Short mmCIF file of C-alpha atoms in Angstrom, two decimals:
data_model
loop_
_atom_site.label_atom_id
_atom_site.label_comp_id
_atom_site.label_asym_id
_atom_site.label_seq_id
_atom_site.Cartn_x
_atom_site.Cartn_y
_atom_site.Cartn_z
CA MET A 99 5.81 -11.60 -21.00
CA ILE A 100 2.34 -10.63 -21.55
CA ASN A 101 0.85 -12.48 -18.45
CA LYS A 102 3.89 -11.27 -16.59
CA PHE A 103 2.41 -7.48 -16.85
CA LYS A 104 -0.79 -8.56 -16.21
CA THR A 105 0.80 -8.91 -13.13
CA VAL A 106 1.61 -5.52 -12.55
CA CYS A 107 -0.99 -4.63 -13.68
CA LEU A 108 -3.69 -5.29 -11.60
CA THR A 109 -1.42 -5.27 -8.20
CA ALA A 110 0.20 -1.87 -8.53
CA ALA A 111 -2.38 -0.25 -7.33
CA ILE A 112 -1.99 -2.13 -4.07
CA ALA A 113 0.25 0.35 -3.44
CA SER A 114 -2.21 3.21 -1.82
CA SER A 115 -3.18 1.38 0.41
CA SER A 116 0.07 1.51 4.09
CA ALA A 117 -0.84 3.56 6.34
CA THR A 118 -0.52 7.30 5.68
CA PHE A 119 -0.39 7.23 10.07
CA ALA A 120 2.10 6.24 12.50
CA GLY A 121 3.06 2.65 13.10
CA GLY A 122 3.06 -0.70 11.92
CA LEU A 123 2.61 -1.77 8.36
CA LEU A 124 -1.38 -2.03 8.79
CA THR A 125 -2.17 -0.16 12.19
CA ASN A 126 -2.46 3.67 12.46
CA THR A 127 -1.83 4.63 16.22
CA ASN A 128 -2.46 8.36 16.01
CA GLN A 129 -6.15 8.10 16.80
CA HIS A 130 -6.05 11.53 19.08
CA VAL A 131 -4.07 14.67 19.86
CA ALA A 132 -2.32 14.41 21.96
CA PHE A 133 -0.32 11.85 19.96
CA ASN A 134 1.16 13.77 17.53
CA ARG A 135 1.79 16.81 19.99
CA MET A 136 3.49 14.06 22.13
CA MET A 137 3.96 11.51 20.28
CA SER A 138 4.16 8.81 23.85
CA ARG A 139 0.76 8.63 25.60
CA GLU A 140 1.04 4.94 26.31
CA ALA A 141 1.62 5.89 30.17
CA SER A 142 -0.72 9.24 29.99
CA ILE A 143 -3.67 9.59 32.54
CA GLY A 144 -6.82 11.37 30.29
CA ILE A 145 -9.30 10.05 27.07
CA ASP A 146 -6.86 9.90 24.43
CA GLY A 147 -5.45 7.17 27.64
CA VAL A 148 -9.58 4.74 26.14
CA TYR A 149 -6.46 3.99 23.14
CA TYR A 150 -3.78 4.46 23.79
CA ASN A 151 -3.88 3.29 28.26
CA PRO A 152 -7.18 2.47 28.61
CA ALA A 153 -6.95 0.80 32.50
CA GLY A 154 -5.40 4.17 32.84
CA VAL A 155 -8.83 6.06 32.02
CA VAL A 156 -9.84 4.87 35.81
CA PHE A 157 -7.73 7.33 37.28
CA MET A 158 -9.58 10.46 36.01
CA GLY A 159 -11.75 12.54 38.08
CA GLU A 160 -15.99 10.76 37.87
CA GLY A 161 -18.54 11.42 35.39
CA ASN A 162 -18.21 11.67 30.98
CA HIS A 163 -15.12 12.41 29.74
CA LEU A 164 -15.29 13.15 25.41
CA ALA A 165 -12.61 13.72 22.20
CA ILE A 166 -13.48 14.78 18.83
CA ASN A 167 -10.75 14.38 17.04
CA TRP A 168 -9.55 16.01 12.97
CA GLN A 169 -6.58 14.64 11.48
CA ALA A 170 -5.98 15.54 7.28
CA ALA A 171 -2.32 14.00 6.50
CA TRP A 172 -1.07 13.44 3.23
CA GLN A 173 2.25 11.84 1.58
CA THR A 174 3.72 11.40 -1.16
CA ARG A 175 6.18 7.85 -1.56
CA THR A 176 8.74 7.73 -4.40
CA ILE A 177 10.99 5.45 -5.67
CA ASN A 178 14.60 5.46 -8.49
CA ASN A 179 14.82 2.89 -10.42
CA ASP A 180 17.01 2.36 -13.05
CA TYR A 181 16.03 -0.17 -15.65
CA LYS A 182 18.23 0.25 -18.56
CA LEU A 183 15.50 -0.68 -21.36
CA PHE A 184 13.10 2.44 -19.80
CA THR A 185 15.62 4.67 -22.16
CA ASN A 186 12.95 2.62 -24.89
CA ASN A 187 10.40 4.76 -23.53
CA VAL A 188 9.36 7.03 -26.44
CA ASN A 189 7.86 9.51 -24.54
CA ASN A 190 10.72 9.51 -21.78
CA PRO A 191 13.68 8.26 -22.18
CA THR A 192 15.42 8.86 -18.91
CA THR A 193 17.03 6.05 -16.97
CA PRO A 194 17.85 6.61 -13.69
CA ARG A 195 13.90 8.07 -13.10
CA ASP A 196 11.38 7.72 -9.70
CA PHE A 197 8.28 6.73 -9.86
CA LYS A 198 5.50 8.89 -6.70
CA GLY A 199 2.44 8.39 -5.43
CA LYS A 200 0.57 11.32 -4.12
CA ALA A 201 -1.89 10.24 -0.55
CA VAL A 202 -4.18 12.78 0.28
CA ALA A 203 -6.26 12.09 3.91
CA PRO A 204 -7.67 15.18 4.40
CA VAL A 205 -10.41 14.73 6.86
CA ILE A 206 -9.28 11.28 9.57
CA PRO A 207 -12.12 11.35 12.42
CA SER A 208 -11.67 9.83 15.28
CA PHE A 209 -13.52 9.73 18.87
CA GLN A 210 -13.15 8.90 23.00
CA TYR A 211 -15.03 8.55 25.52
CA ALA A 212 -14.60 7.84 28.89
CA TYR A 213 -18.13 7.72 31.73
CA ASN A 214 -16.28 6.99 35.13
CA LYS A 215 -18.66 5.68 38.19
CA GLY A 216 -15.45 4.23 41.17
CA ARG A 217 -13.69 2.04 40.78
CA TRP A 218 -15.96 1.79 36.93
CA SER A 219 -14.57 3.16 34.01
CA PHE A 220 -16.61 2.66 30.60
CA GLN A 221 -15.20 2.59 27.45
CA GLY A 222 -16.02 3.41 23.48
CA ASN A 223 -13.53 4.12 20.40
CA PHE A 224 -14.01 5.16 17.02
CA ALA A 225 -10.99 5.46 14.63
CA LEU A 226 -9.83 4.09 11.04
CA THR A 227 -7.39 1.38 12.54
CA GLY A 228 -6.01 0.60 9.20
CA GLY A 229 -5.28 2.65 5.57
CA GLY A 230 -7.21 6.23 5.80
CA GLY A 231 -6.77 8.06 2.43
CA LYS A 232 -6.08 7.98 -1.63
CA CYS A 233 -2.82 7.23 -3.25
CA THR A 234 -2.52 7.90 -6.54
CA PHE A 235 0.47 6.84 -9.55
CA ASP A 236 -0.67 9.33 -12.11
CA ASN A 237 2.19 7.57 -14.28
CA GLY A 238 2.25 4.53 -13.91
CA LEU A 239 5.53 2.11 -11.19
CA GLY A 240 8.41 1.25 -11.93
CA SER A 241 7.88 -2.72 -11.73
CA PHE A 242 5.21 -1.43 -13.95
CA GLU A 243 7.25 -0.15 -16.63
CA LYS A 244 9.52 -2.73 -16.26
CA ILE A 245 7.49 -5.58 -18.03
CA VAL A 246 6.21 -3.24 -20.19
CA SER A 247 9.68 -3.10 -22.06
CA GLU A 248 9.81 -6.59 -21.06
CA THR A 249 7.43 -7.25 -22.88
CA ALA A 250 8.54 -4.63 -26.37
CA MET A 251 11.53 -7.58 -25.85
CA GLY A 252 10.31 -10.34 -26.33
CA ALA A 253 7.42 -8.46 -28.94
CA ILE A 254 10.88 -7.73 -31.43
CA GLY A 255 11.91 -11.60 -30.36
CA LEU A 256 9.00 -12.77 -31.78
CA ALA A 257 9.10 -10.35 -34.85
CA GLY A 258 12.28 -11.44 -35.21
CA ALA A 259 11.74 -14.90 -35.83
CA ILE A 260 9.11 -14.34 -38.08
CA ASP A 261 10.51 -12.05 -40.13
CA ASN A 262 14.06 -14.64 -39.93
CA LYS A 263 12.06 -17.70 -41.24
CA LEU A 264 9.76 -15.86 -43.17
CA GLY A 265 13.55 -13.44 -45.09
CA ALA A 266 11.95 -10.46 -45.02
CA GLU A 267 10.85 -7.42 -42.63
CA MET A 268 6.75 -7.07 -41.94
CA PHE A 269 7.10 -7.23 -38.24
CA THR A 270 10.67 -6.12 -36.98
CA SER A 271 9.81 -3.07 -40.00
CA ASP A 272 10.21 0.21 -38.52
CA LYS A 273 6.29 0.66 -39.82
CA ALA A 274 5.03 -2.86 -37.33
CA PHE A 275 7.30 -3.77 -34.13
CA GLY A 276 11.16 -2.33 -35.41
CA LYS A 277 14.26 -3.95 -33.70
CA LYS A 278 15.10 -1.89 -31.12
CA GLY A 279 12.03 -2.88 -28.08
CA SER A 280 10.39 0.97 -28.26
CA TYR A 281 7.32 1.55 -26.72
CA SER A 282 4.65 3.85 -24.55
CA PHE A 283 1.78 3.17 -23.54
CA ASN A 284 -0.23 5.06 -20.69
CA SER A 285 -1.70 3.71 -17.39
CA TYR A 286 -3.82 5.22 -14.25
CA MET A 287 -3.69 4.34 -11.37
CA GLN A 288 -5.29 4.66 -8.30
CA GLY A 289 -6.31 2.97 -4.77
CA ARG A 290 -7.45 3.73 -1.38
CA GLN A 291 -8.16 1.85 1.55
CA TYR A 292 -9.99 2.37 4.79
CA PHE A 293 -10.55 0.68 8.12
CA PHE A 294 -13.03 1.65 11.21
CA GLY A 295 -12.30 1.15 14.57
CA LEU A 296 -15.45 0.72 17.33
CA SER A 297 -14.19 -0.38 20.45
CA ALA A 298 -16.20 -1.45 23.48
CA GLY A 299 -14.53 -2.06 27.26
CA ALA A 300 -14.38 -1.37 31.06
CA ALA A 301 -11.66 -0.36 32.96
CA TYR A 302 -11.76 -1.98 36.15
CA LYS A 303 -9.83 -0.26 39.57
CA VAL A 304 -8.09 -2.53 42.23
CA ASN A 305 -6.89 -0.54 44.02
CA ASP A 306 -6.07 3.77 44.21
CA ASN A 307 -2.36 2.31 42.61
CA PHE A 308 -4.18 -0.88 40.78
CA SER A 309 -6.23 -0.92 37.74
CA VAL A 310 -7.57 -3.48 34.86
CA TYR A 311 -8.56 -3.48 32.03
CA ALA A 312 -10.62 -5.34 28.48
CA GLY A 313 -11.97 -4.66 25.45
CA LEU A 314 -13.00 -5.52 21.45
CA ARG A 315 -12.87 -4.05 19.27
CA GLY A 316 -14.41 -4.40 16.04
CA ILE A 317 -13.49 -3.78 12.91
CA TYR A 318 -14.50 -2.92 9.31
CA ALA A 319 -12.53 -3.29 6.28
CA THR A 320 -13.68 -1.31 2.98
CA CYS A 321 -10.43 -0.31 -0.01
CA ASN A 322 -11.38 0.43 -3.71
CA TYR A 323 -9.07 -0.31 -6.45
CA TYR A 324 -9.21 0.31 -9.25
CA GLY A 325 -6.60 1.02 -12.53
CA TYR A 326 -5.45 0.67 -16.48
CA VAL A 327 -3.12 0.46 -18.50
CA GLU A 328 -4.03 1.27 -22.45
CA ASP A 329 -3.00 2.12 -25.51
CA ILE A 330 -0.12 0.00 -26.00
CA LYS A 331 2.45 0.17 -28.41
CA VAL A 332 5.51 -1.33 -29.22
CA GLY A 333 7.14 0.68 -31.97
CA ASN A 334 4.31 2.02 -33.77
CA MET A 335 2.06 -1.57 -34.34
CA PRO A 336 -0.67 -1.14 -31.01
CA LEU A 337 0.18 -4.32 -29.58
CA TYR A 338 -3.89 -5.11 -29.90
CA GLN A 339 -3.52 -5.33 -33.96
CA VAL A 340 -1.88 -8.95 -32.54
CA LEU A 341 -4.40 -10.02 -30.15
CA ASP A 342 -7.37 -8.47 -31.26
CA PRO A 343 -7.22 -6.11 -34.36
CA SER A 344 -11.68 -5.79 -33.93
CA LYS A 345 -11.38 -4.51 -30.76
CA GLU A 346 -8.75 -1.34 -30.18
CA ASN A 347 -9.82 -2.19 -26.00
CA SER A 348 -8.34 -5.66 -26.76
CA ALA A 349 -4.11 -4.89 -25.62
CA ASN A 350 -6.05 -2.44 -22.65
CA ILE A 351 -6.03 -3.13 -19.02
CA GLU A 352 -8.61 -2.58 -16.70
CA LEU A 353 -8.81 -3.33 -12.82
CA SER A 354 -11.67 -2.42 -10.87
CA CYS A 355 -12.26 -4.66 -7.54
CA ASP A 356 -13.84 -3.35 -4.65
CA GLN A 357 -12.60 -4.92 -1.10
CA SER A 358 -14.92 -5.40 1.53
CA GLY A 359 -14.37 -6.84 5.30
CA ILE A 360 -15.00 -7.58 9.12
CA GLY A 361 -12.62 -8.69 11.82
CA PHE A 362 -12.56 -8.44 15.65
CA THR A 363 -9.70 -7.44 18.30
CA PRO A 364 -9.58 -8.39 21.66
CA MET A 365 -7.47 -5.76 24.13
CA LEU A 366 -6.44 -6.14 27.21
CA ALA A 367 -3.76 -3.74 29.82
CA VAL A 368 -2.88 -2.37 32.93
CA ASP A 369 -1.99 1.27 34.49
CA TYR A 370 0.62 0.86 38.16
CA LYS A 371 0.30 4.64 39.46
CA THR A 372 2.80 5.28 42.52
CA GLY A 373 4.43 8.46 43.55
CA ARG A 374 4.90 10.73 40.32
CA TRP A 375 5.28 7.49 38.56
CA ASN A 376 3.34 5.54 36.31
CA PHE A 377 4.07 2.67 34.69
CA SER A 378 0.83 0.45 31.48
CA ALA A 379 1.01 -2.07 29.70
CA LYS A 380 -1.45 -2.98 26.85
CA TYR A 381 -1.80 -5.55 24.45
CA GLU A 382 -3.77 -6.03 21.00
CA PHE A 383 -4.58 -9.94 19.60
CA LYS A 384 -4.31 -10.40 16.58
CA THR A 385 -7.09 -9.22 14.55
CA ARG A 386 -8.41 -12.66 11.65
CA MET A 387 -9.16 -10.38 8.64
CA ARG A 388 -10.07 -12.50 5.44
CA LEU A 389 -11.43 -9.47 2.73
CA LYS A 390 -13.60 -10.58 0.53
CA ASN A 391 -13.26 -8.85 -3.95
CA LYS A 392 -16.08 -7.45 -6.38
CA SER A 393 -14.42 -6.68 -9.27
CA VAL A 394 -15.38 -6.19 -12.86
CA ASN A 395 -11.77 -6.56 -14.41
CA GLN A 396 -10.91 -6.40 -18.25
CA LEU A 397 -7.79 -9.18 -18.75
CA PRO A 398 -6.33 -8.98 -22.23
CA SER A 399 -6.69 -12.24 -23.74
CA ILE A 400 -3.10 -14.28 -25.77
CA GLY A 401 -5.67 -17.36 -27.00
CA ASN A 402 -5.92 -16.04 -31.24
CA LEU A 403 -2.02 -14.58 -30.99
CA ASP A 404 -1.35 -17.76 -34.29
CA ASP A 405 -4.49 -17.07 -35.99
CA ASN A 406 -4.17 -13.09 -35.46
CA LEU A 407 -0.55 -13.18 -37.10
CA LYS A 408 -1.60 -15.29 -39.69
CA ASN A 409 -4.01 -13.22 -41.15
CA GLN A 410 -2.36 -10.11 -41.18
CA MET A 411 0.29 -11.93 -43.05
CA ASN A 412 -2.23 -13.50 -45.34
CA LYS A 413 -2.68 -9.60 -46.83
CA VAL A 414 0.60 -8.72 -46.59
CA LEU A 415 2.32 -11.45 -48.72
CA THR A 416 -1.29 -11.83 -50.67
CA ALA A 417 -0.03 -8.02 -51.62
CA LYS A 418 3.35 -8.37 -52.58
CA PHE A 419 2.72 -11.82 -54.63
CA MET A 420 0.30 -9.82 -56.55
CA GLN A 421 2.45 -6.75 -56.84
CA ALA A 422 5.17 -9.28 -58.55
CA GLY A 423 2.38 -10.24 -61.75
CA LEU A 424 -0.03 -13.33 -59.64
CA PRO A 425 -3.43 -13.71 -59.72
CA GLN A 426 -5.21 -12.11 -56.69
CA GLU A 427 -6.20 -16.41 -55.68
CA GLN A 428 -2.92 -17.22 -56.72
CA ALA A 429 -1.52 -14.74 -54.72
CA MET A 430 -4.33 -15.77 -51.50
CA ILE A 431 -3.12 -19.50 -51.34
CA LYS A 432 0.59 -19.01 -51.78
CA ALA A 433 -0.18 -16.11 -49.06
CA GLU A 434 -1.74 -19.24 -47.24
CA GLN A 435 1.13 -21.17 -47.62
CA THR A 436 3.67 -18.68 -46.78
CA SER A 437 2.33 -18.07 -43.97
CA THR A 438 1.04 -21.73 -42.56
CA ALA A 439 4.98 -22.93 -42.92
CA VAL A 440 6.28 -19.57 -41.13
CA LEU A 441 4.01 -19.90 -38.03
CA ALA A 442 4.59 -23.59 -37.64
CA ASP A 443 9.42 -23.69 -37.75
CA PRO A 444 9.54 -24.57 -34.59
CA THR A 445 11.62 -21.86 -33.25
CA VAL A 446 8.59 -19.49 -33.99
CA VAL A 447 6.02 -22.57 -32.63
CA ALA A 448 8.19 -22.11 -29.32
CA THR A 449 7.88 -19.09 -28.88
CA THR A 450 4.60 -18.71 -29.22
CA ALA A 451 3.66 -22.15 -27.74
CA GLY A 452 6.46 -20.30 -24.60
CA LEU A 453 3.76 -17.17 -24.51
CA LYS A 454 0.62 -18.78 -24.87
CA GLN A 455 1.52 -21.89 -21.32
CA GLN A 456 2.89 -18.97 -19.46
CA PHE A 457 -0.05 -17.04 -19.76
CA ASP A 458 -2.71 -20.24 -19.33
CA SER A 459 -0.82 -21.64 -16.66
CA LYS A 460 -0.04 -18.12 -14.58
CA ILE A 461 -3.97 -17.21 -15.86
CA ASP A 462 -4.52 -17.32 -11.79
CA LYS A 463 -1.39 -15.30 -9.85
CA ALA A 464 -2.25 -13.41 -12.62
CA ILE A 465 -5.62 -12.10 -11.22
CA GLY A 466 -3.89 -12.38 -7.79
CA GLU A 467 -6.02 -10.66 -5.17
CA TYR A 468 -8.80 -8.95 -7.21
CA ALA A 469 -10.67 -11.56 -8.62
CA ASP A 470 -14.32 -10.95 -8.56
CA GLY A 471 -15.82 -13.48 -5.00
CA LYS A 472 -12.28 -14.55 -3.62
CA LYS A 473 -11.34 -13.75 -0.26
CA ILE A 474 -7.60 -12.44 0.76
CA ALA A 475 -6.10 -12.44 3.34
CA GLY A 476 -5.12 -9.96 5.06
CA ASP A 477 -4.36 -9.55 9.30
CA ILE A 478 -4.25 -6.79 11.54
CA PRO A 479 -0.97 -7.75 13.95
CA SER A 480 -0.77 -8.31 17.24
CA LEU A 481 0.06 -5.56 19.17
CA LEU A 482 2.23 -5.19 22.56
CA THR A 483 2.28 -1.77 24.24
CA VAL A 484 4.88 -0.50 26.54
CA GLY A 485 4.21 2.88 28.55
CA VAL A 486 6.68 4.71 31.33
CA GLY A 487 5.47 8.55 32.80
CA TYR A 488 7.18 10.81 35.23
CA SER A 489 6.68 14.12 36.53
CA PRO A 490 9.12 15.38 38.08
CA ILE A 491 7.01 18.60 39.12
CA ASP A 492 3.39 19.39 38.41
CA GLU A 493 4.07 21.15 35.93
CA LEU A 494 5.98 18.46 33.81
CA ARG A 495 5.65 15.09 32.39
CA ILE A 496 7.94 13.32 31.37
CA ASN A 497 6.92 9.39 28.68
CA VAL A 498 8.45 6.14 27.22
CA GLY A 499 7.24 3.84 25.84
CA PHE A 500 6.99 1.22 22.69
CA HIS A 501 5.58 -1.45 19.82
CA TRP A 502 5.64 -4.27 18.99
CA PHE A 503 3.81 -5.74 16.77
CA ASP A 504 3.53 -9.04 15.34
CA ASP A 505 3.53 -8.84 11.59
CA TYR A 506 5.71 -11.98 10.49
CA ASN A 507 2.92 -13.88 12.26
CA ALA A 508 -0.31 -11.65 10.58
CA THR A 509 -1.31 -13.89 7.68
CA SER A 510 -1.44 -11.50 4.67
CA TYR A 511 -1.69 -12.92 0.65
CA ASN A 512 0.40 -15.31 -1.07
CA ASN A 513 2.46 -15.17 2.98
CA ARG A 514 4.57 -12.32 2.35
CA ASN A 515 4.49 -12.17 5.62
CA LYS A 516 6.76 -14.51 5.27
CA LEU A 517 9.52 -12.61 3.38
CA LEU A 518 10.07 -9.98 6.82
CA LYS A 519 12.38 -11.08 9.61
CA LYS A 520 10.86 -12.92 12.41
CA ARG A 521 10.94 -9.73 15.34
CA GLY A 522 8.37 -7.58 13.99
CA THR A 523 8.27 -4.41 13.36
CA LEU A 524 9.05 -2.41 16.40
CA GLU A 525 9.17 1.39 17.67
CA PHE A 526 10.47 3.90 20.18
CA ASN A 527 9.14 7.11 21.59
CA ALA A 528 9.61 9.53 23.90
CA GLY A 529 7.43 12.90 24.66
CA VAL A 530 7.34 16.07 26.94
CA GLU A 531 4.14 18.47 28.36
CA TYR A 532 4.88 21.55 30.67
CA ASP A 533 2.34 24.05 32.07
CA VAL A 534 3.57 27.03 30.85
CA THR A 535 0.31 28.52 33.17
CA LYS A 536 -3.03 27.03 34.54
CA LYS A 537 -4.41 28.09 30.36
CA ILE A 538 -1.45 27.28 28.59
CA THR A 539 -0.41 23.27 27.50
CA VAL A 540 2.79 22.95 24.97
CA SER A 541 4.69 19.45 23.88
CA THR A 542 7.24 17.35 21.74
CA GLY A 543 7.50 13.77 21.48
CA TRP A 544 9.64 11.61 19.11
CA GLN A 545 8.96 8.57 17.31
CA ASN A 546 11.98 5.99 15.82
CA THR A 547 9.68 2.80 14.01
CA ASN A 548 11.07 -0.42 12.81
CA TYR A 549 10.04 -2.52 9.73
CA GLY A 550 11.75 -4.86 10.32
CA LEU A 551 12.53 -5.14 6.09
CA THR A 552 14.88 -7.83 4.16
CA ASP A 553 15.51 -7.03 0.41
CA GLU A 554 13.29 -9.74 -0.72
CA TYR A 555 9.53 -8.01 0.77
CA MET A 556 10.59 -4.49 -0.51
CA ASP A 557 7.91 -3.95 -3.99
CA ASP A 558 7.21 -0.42 -4.95
CA LYS A 559 3.47 -1.32 -5.51
CA SER A 560 3.16 -2.28 -1.01
CA PHE A 561 6.00 0.16 0.05
CA VAL A 562 7.26 0.36 3.45
CA VAL A 563 10.31 1.83 5.02
CA GLY A 564 12.12 2.78 9.00
CA SER A 565 11.56 6.56 9.37
CA ASN A 566 11.86 9.17 12.74
CA SER A 567 8.68 11.09 13.13
CA VAL A 568 8.53 14.59 15.31
CA GLY A 569 5.39 16.54 16.94
CA LEU A 570 4.73 19.15 18.77
CA GLY A 571 1.79 21.14 19.07
CA GLY A 572 0.15 22.61 23.12
CA VAL A 573 -3.48 23.30 24.98
CA TYR A 574 -5.76 25.72 25.71
CA HIS A 575 -7.86 25.24 28.60
CA ILE A 576 -11.08 27.30 27.71
CA THR A 577 -12.30 26.52 31.56
CA LYS A 578 -11.96 22.89 33.51
CA LYS A 579 -14.22 21.20 31.51
CA LEU A 580 -13.23 21.83 27.87
CA ASP A 581 -9.58 21.95 26.07
CA PHE A 582 -8.85 22.27 22.58
CA SER A 583 -5.39 21.19 20.66
CA VAL A 584 -3.53 21.77 18.27
CA ALA A 585 -1.18 19.78 17.10
CA TYR A 586 1.71 19.22 13.91
CA PHE A 587 4.23 15.69 12.95
CA HIS A 588 6.17 15.52 10.31
CA THR A 589 7.75 12.15 9.30
CA PHE A 590 11.80 11.43 7.70
CA TYR A 591 11.92 8.71 5.88
CA ASP A 592 14.32 6.25 5.74
CA HIS A 593 16.38 5.40 2.32
CA MET A 594 16.21 2.04 0.93
CA LYS A 595 18.13 1.01 -1.81
CA THR A 596 17.98 -2.72 -3.24
CA SER A 597 19.28 -4.58 -6.17
CA GLU A 598 18.16 -7.44 -7.86
CA THR A 599 19.21 -9.19 -10.99
CA VAL A 600 16.11 -10.05 -13.98
CA THR A 601 16.53 -12.64 -17.25
CA LEU A 602 15.54 -11.47 -19.87
CA ALA A 603 16.48 -14.68 -22.30
CA PRO A 604 18.49 -17.49 -21.31
CA GLY A 605 22.31 -15.90 -20.90
CA VAL A 606 21.18 -12.61 -20.73
CA SER A 607 20.26 -10.49 -17.69
CA ASN A 608 19.86 -7.28 -16.03
CA SER A 609 20.98 -5.98 -13.34
CA TYR A 610 19.07 -2.51 -11.57
CA ASN A 611 18.87 -1.04 -7.87
CA SER A 612 15.82 0.61 -6.59
CA ASP A 613 15.25 3.30 -3.71
CA TYR A 614 12.49 4.11 -1.94
CA THR A 615 11.45 6.88 0.89
CA ARG A 616 8.59 8.53 1.57
CA ASN A 617 7.32 11.81 2.74
CA ASN A 618 4.65 12.26 5.39
CA SER A 619 2.84 15.17 7.90
CA THR A 620 0.43 16.20 9.79
CA PHE A 621 -1.95 18.27 11.19
CA ALA A 622 -4.28 17.65 13.85
CA ALA A 623 -7.30 19.45 15.54
CA GLY A 624 -9.68 18.54 18.73
CA VAL A 625 -11.69 19.07 21.35
CA ASN A 626 -11.47 17.08 24.92
CA ILE A 627 -14.83 18.07 27.09
CA THR A 628 -15.96 16.89 30.79
CA PHE A 629 -19.88 16.87 31.53
#
């Protein structure tokens, strides 16, 4: 039980690592204001094409083109869980219950630059290609509290085995663990993740209709996870008293882990123009990413459980025997003999041995991806985008686009990626923009994202759900060489419901349901400059 408890505590903060942006599991695709206001930019010709359609940028006019963008994103993540043992939480005895995390990214910059000369376009892009904010779970997660509640049940099971052999209530008394499995604790989880991407490449205009592009993106990842679980109490007994009563923090769990890594993404793209139509495609190869941990984690130890239990029993039994009239020395001897006999009972031995064996055999899994000095797989999947644009009149432009993320073959910790459907993530989008006047352009768009999720993949420590996003905004053309854009988009997330059966003990199981969803909004502003 304690080992499972540790595992969840150490991994809970990973919930904050998933992106606050649109895109795949690890990929941000809104890297320019134009995306926020139109959603479909794969077939557009503009400075934002340095990311969306790099081959098409060469069809812009000669000279220097620069885009400066700012975005602010905020998101909530909600998991509704109806695990029945939550009613044993003395501070919040309700089920079902919502567990909420809040992610905020107030300043998200990005820059695109292109220098066009003749048939060539030399380009650079800086943006957050993944992550982008900090998420906090002030009261932990459902999976975390689920294990706390099971730990409480395990504790009263051990207490019952000891007291049954002892023939008296010691650990099952209301002053100790009790008999109900009630519990309380304090917890906090926080995580942040930033994947900074800097790309450089060049496009070449083969003829007036066709162009090609090749480039390379370097990615620097920096992540931090911090959380703690403290003041754990089963019934009226603090858990530390059976682990190391001399240290009040001996049962506390603290996670403090920094991760960093570097990866590289080769990119290829093409663009074809004919009449009022434009067609484009881009392929980004898989980015091999290994994140190295630098951690200072605190974990409880169960190694002295027998001795601590025996010491507590000796104290209580000595006082009891002295009250019955035995001299102190005889009372201490009898207490020692009684404690030894109780802890040697086969049922008690099996219970305590099981706890220690589980702890020792799975310690590596408990520390998991946050162990100090360890390198963790965190590949960014390959990405294929295709776009089609049509302009029936000069003032009107209509785009549709498609994205495919090969998430299934992007290696993640413990190969969790293999729990996804093999088809990967699919996205479809459409957008339209219209020049109301020579000074003002308005636009709107839509995007659907389907991740290919399975019930086995879903985990409240790190989850996504399918969604539909809508965006709108406008451009004010201050001069022929200076544009100012604003945009807002909102994502409407689906609900994904799962069911799981947990075995609490031989012949004892519990089924519960979870409902996962999110809510996301982003505001953006920026300028495009030609010089």
